[in-house]
Amino acid sequence: MMYGLYGKLTAYEGKRDELAAVLLEAAQSMEAVDHCFLYVVNVSETEPDAVFIYEVWRDQSAHQASLQLDSVKTLIQNGKPLIAGMERMSILNPIGGKGLSK
Amino acid sequence: MMYGLYGKLTAYEGKRDELAAVLLEAAQSMEAVDHCFLYVVNVSETEPDAVFIYEVWRDQSAHQASLQLDSVKTLIQNGKPLIAGMERMSILNPIGGKGLSK
């Protein structure tokens, strides 16, 4: 079963764009990770300090494994000083739709 | 600027799968809509009556225009009897990532 996450990262004041750049780098590194189907970085006018990530994985173990990748570990380190808060808004099972390569 | 939505539709008890099927049909009809980049249908073990949609559009006007399509109007009609509640959880501006064709 596919595994999806929708989460919110709140940046320290004035650090949202810097955090978004780190997460875009994370998304870039996912290009080489076959079992990551989607990793989309979003901002929001209604929450100017937040960065939202919508990600879809082949399954939960694929997501789990990605946390061990050096590239991901480095990005987590880079992001930490910018992050005031983290919220996992939804744990999902994507079942299909446009743009979801299975 | 790209326009994104993350929303939750709560089905009447026992109607989640039927609602999910209607939304998968909606996603199918988006295949022909160029300005719809993503339309992903999700369920969640933590919220068994809910269907979550993550969608990305070229911009807000493209999303607005889609609401006038006959296919979308029909699907909204089909979905209405199944929907106990609707919640727009985030209004987003996607800025990039894996799987987001621009």
Short mmCIF file of C-alpha atoms in Angstrom, two decimals:
data_model
loop_
_atom_site.label_atom_id
_atom_site.label_comp_id
_atom_site.label_asym_id
_atom_site.label_seq_id
_atom_site.Cartn_x
_atom_site.Cartn_y
_atom_site.Cartn_z
CA MET A 1 0.00 0.00 0.00
CA MET A 2 1.34 3.43 -0.88
CA TYR A 3 2.32 5.64 2.02
CA GLY A 4 1.77 9.40 2.10
CA LEU A 5 2.57 12.20 4.48
CA TYR A 6 1.34 15.75 4.66
CA GLY A 7 3.32 17.85 7.11
CA LYS A 8 4.00 21.41 8.17
CA LEU A 9 7.39 22.84 9.12
CA THR A 10 7.32 26.22 10.83
CA ALA A 11 10.43 28.31 10.29
CA TYR A 12 11.87 30.81 12.72
CA GLU A 13 10.83 34.34 11.79
CA GLY A 14 12.43 35.45 8.54
CA LYS A 15 13.80 31.95 7.80
CA ARG A 16 10.93 30.54 5.72
CA ASP A 17 12.58 31.02 2.34
CA GLU A 18 15.86 29.56 3.58
CA LEU A 19 13.98 26.53 4.93
CA ALA A 20 12.02 26.17 1.68
CA ALA A 21 15.33 26.13 -0.21
CA VAL A 22 16.63 23.28 2.00
CA LEU A 23 13.42 21.33 1.35
CA LEU A 24 13.65 21.93 -2.39
CA GLU A 25 17.14 20.43 -2.14
CA ALA A 26 15.62 17.46 -0.33
CA ALA A 27 13.10 17.12 -3.16
CA GLN A 28 15.95 17.25 -5.65
CA SER A 29 17.74 14.44 -3.87
CA MET A 30 14.53 12.38 -4.06
CA GLU A 31 14.79 12.40 -7.85
CA ALA A 32 17.28 9.55 -7.49
CA VAL A 33 15.08 7.63 -5.06
CA ASP A 34 12.77 5.42 -7.13
CA HIS A 35 10.44 4.53 -4.29
CA CYS A 36 9.65 8.19 -3.69
CA PHE A 37 6.82 8.98 -6.10
CA LEU A 38 6.09 12.56 -5.00
CA TYR A 39 7.84 15.12 -2.81
CA VAL A 40 6.20 18.52 -3.27
CA VAL A 41 7.24 21.67 -1.39
CA ASN A 42 4.57 24.30 -0.73
CA VAL A 43 4.31 27.67 0.98
CA SER A 44 1.11 29.42 1.94
CA GLU A 45 -0.01 33.04 2.01
CA THR A 46 -2.22 32.21 4.97
CA GLU A 47 0.76 30.89 7.01
CA PRO A 48 3.82 32.96 6.01
CA ASP A 49 6.32 31.14 8.28
CA ALA A 50 5.30 27.63 7.21
CA VAL A 51 6.51 25.20 4.59
CA PHE A 52 4.20 22.29 3.74
CA ILE A 53 5.41 19.00 2.29
CA TYR A 54 3.22 16.48 0.52
CA GLU A 55 5.07 13.23 -0.12
CA VAL A 56 4.13 9.82 -1.49
CA TRP A 57 6.18 6.64 -1.14
CA ARG A 58 5.89 3.10 -2.51
CA ASP A 59 5.20 2.05 1.11
CA GLN A 60 6.11 2.96 4.66
CA SER A 61 9.36 0.96 4.63
CA ALA A 62 10.57 2.93 1.60
CA HIS A 63 9.99 6.15 3.51
CA GLN A 64 11.68 4.74 6.59
CA ALA A 65 14.71 3.66 4.53
CA SER A 66 15.07 7.15 3.06
CA LEU A 67 15.75 8.57 6.51
CA GLN A 68 19.03 6.63 6.52
CA LEU A 69 20.31 8.21 3.29
CA ASP A 70 23.34 10.49 3.79
CA SER A 71 21.73 13.15 1.59
CA VAL A 72 18.62 13.17 3.79
CA LYS A 73 20.64 13.18 7.02
CA THR A 74 22.62 16.19 5.77
CA LEU A 75 19.45 18.04 4.82
CA ILE A 76 17.87 17.34 8.19
CA GLN A 77 20.97 18.81 9.82
CA ASN A 78 20.82 21.86 7.53
CA GLY A 79 17.14 22.38 8.23
CA LYS A 80 17.23 21.94 12.02
CA PRO A 81 18.52 25.45 12.89
CA LEU A 82 15.75 26.99 10.77
CA ILE A 83 12.85 24.96 12.16
CA ALA A 84 10.79 26.31 15.07
CA GLY A 85 8.18 23.56 14.88
CA MET A 86 7.10 20.44 13.02
CA GLU A 87 3.61 19.01 12.64
CA ARG A 88 2.63 15.76 10.91
CA MET A 89 -0.84 16.78 9.72
CA SER A 90 -1.87 13.56 7.96
CA ILE A 91 -0.61 10.01 7.59
CA LEU A 92 -2.10 8.82 4.34
CA ASN A 93 -2.54 5.95 1.93
CA PRO A 94 -2.64 7.44 -1.54
CA ILE A 95 -4.94 5.33 -3.75
CA GLY A 96 -4.49 7.01 -7.11
CA GLY A 97 -4.93 10.15 -9.13
CA LYS A 98 -3.33 12.43 -11.70
CA GLY A 99 0.40 12.74 -11.39
CA LEU A 100 0.88 9.68 -9.26
CA SER A 101 3.10 7.27 -11.12
CA LYS A 102 2.68 3.77 -9.66
CA MET B 1 2.18 31.27 -9.11
CA MET B 2 1.06 27.69 -8.79
CA TYR B 3 -2.04 27.08 -6.70
CA GLY B 4 -2.46 24.09 -4.41
CA LEU B 5 -5.21 22.75 -2.19
CA TYR B 6 -5.19 20.13 0.50
CA GLY B 7 -8.66 19.17 1.65
CA LYS B 8 -10.62 16.57 3.57
CA LEU B 9 -13.99 15.14 2.58
CA THR B 10 -15.77 13.17 5.29
CA ALA B 11 -18.11 10.48 4.00
CA TYR B 12 -21.27 9.29 5.67
CA GLU B 13 -20.66 6.08 7.59
CA GLY B 14 -19.91 3.19 5.25
CA LYS B 15 -19.67 5.47 2.20
CA ARG B 16 -15.92 6.21 2.21
CA ASP B 17 -15.01 3.76 -0.55
CA GLU B 18 -17.89 4.93 -2.73
CA LEU B 19 -16.77 8.55 -2.26
CA ALA B 20 -13.17 7.63 -2.98
CA ALA B 21 -14.29 6.03 -6.24
CA VAL B 22 -16.09 9.24 -7.27
CA LEU B 23 -12.92 11.22 -6.52
CA LEU B 24 -10.75 8.80 -8.47
CA GLU B 25 -13.12 9.44 -11.38
CA ALA B 26 -12.59 13.16 -10.85
CA ALA B 27 -8.84 12.58 -10.96
CA GLN B 28 -9.29 10.61 -14.16
CA SER B 29 -11.17 13.48 -15.76
CA MET B 30 -8.28 15.80 -14.78
CA GLU B 31 -5.98 13.82 -17.07
CA ALA B 32 -7.43 15.88 -19.93
CA VAL B 33 -7.03 19.19 -18.08
CA ASP B 34 -3.52 20.47 -18.83
CA HIS B 35 -3.52 23.12 -16.16
CA CYS B 36 -4.12 20.53 -13.45
CA PHE B 37 -0.66 19.25 -12.56
CA LEU B 38 -1.60 16.96 -9.66
CA TYR B 39 -4.86 15.53 -8.30
CA VAL B 40 -4.08 12.81 -5.77
CA VAL B 41 -6.72 10.88 -3.83
CA ASN B 42 -5.80 9.57 -0.37
CA VAL B 43 -7.43 7.64 2.44
CA SER B 44 -6.12 7.34 5.98
CA GLU B 45 -6.11 4.57 8.57
CA THR B 46 -6.30 7.23 11.28
CA GLU B 47 -9.51 8.72 9.80
CA PRO B 48 -11.48 5.85 8.25
CA ASP B 49 -14.41 7.98 6.98
CA ALA B 50 -12.23 10.60 5.29
CA VAL B 51 -10.87 11.07 1.78
CA PHE B 52 -8.02 13.57 1.39
CA ILE B 53 -7.26 15.34 -1.87
CA TYR B 54 -3.98 17.04 -2.71
CA GLU B 55 -4.22 19.04 -5.91
CA VAL B 56 -1.91 21.43 -7.76
CA TRP B 57 -2.95 23.83 -10.52
CA ARG B 58 -1.11 26.17 -12.85
CA ASP B 59 -2.76 29.03 -10.91
CA GLN B 60 -5.96 29.86 -9.06
CA SER B 61 -7.86 30.83 -12.20
CA ALA B 62 -7.15 27.42 -13.72
CA HIS B 63 -8.67 25.78 -10.66
CA GLN B 64 -11.62 28.15 -10.74
CA ALA B 65 -12.23 27.38 -14.42
CA SER B 66 -12.26 23.65 -13.74
CA LEU B 67 -15.32 24.02 -11.54
CA GLN B 68 -17.29 24.97 -14.66
CA LEU B 69 -16.43 21.75 -16.54
CA ASP B 70 -19.42 19.46 -17.10
CA SER B 71 -17.37 16.45 -15.95
CA VAL B 72 -16.57 18.18 -12.66
CA LYS B 73 -20.16 19.37 -12.17
CA THR B 74 -21.40 15.79 -12.66
CA LEU B 75 -18.88 14.44 -10.18
CA ILE B 76 -19.80 17.05 -7.61
CA GLN B 77 -23.42 15.97 -7.98
CA ASN B 78 -22.45 12.29 -7.64
CA GLY B 79 -20.37 13.00 -4.57
CA LYS B 80 -22.84 15.24 -2.70
CA PRO B 81 -25.08 12.47 -1.30
CA LEU B 82 -22.01 10.70 0.09
CA ILE B 83 -20.39 13.72 1.77
CA ALA B 84 -21.09 14.49 5.44
CA GLY B 85 -18.48 17.23 5.67
CA MET B 86 -15.85 19.18 3.76
CA GLU B 87 -12.78 20.92 5.13
CA ARG B 88 -10.25 22.97 3.17
CA MET B 89 -7.17 22.27 5.30
CA SER B 90 -4.58 24.31 3.37
CA ILE B 91 -4.51 26.82 0.55
CA LEU B 92 -1.03 26.51 -0.89
CA ASN B 93 1.47 27.80 -3.40
CA PRO B 94 3.53 24.84 -4.53
CA ILE B 95 7.07 25.99 -5.30
CA GLY B 96 8.62 22.81 -6.64
CA GLY B 97 9.59 19.25 -5.92
CA LYS B 98 9.64 15.72 -7.26
CA GLY B 99 6.68 14.80 -9.40
CA LEU B 100 5.57 18.33 -10.05
CA SER B 101 5.69 18.89 -13.78
CA LYS B 102 5.81 22.64 -14.47
#
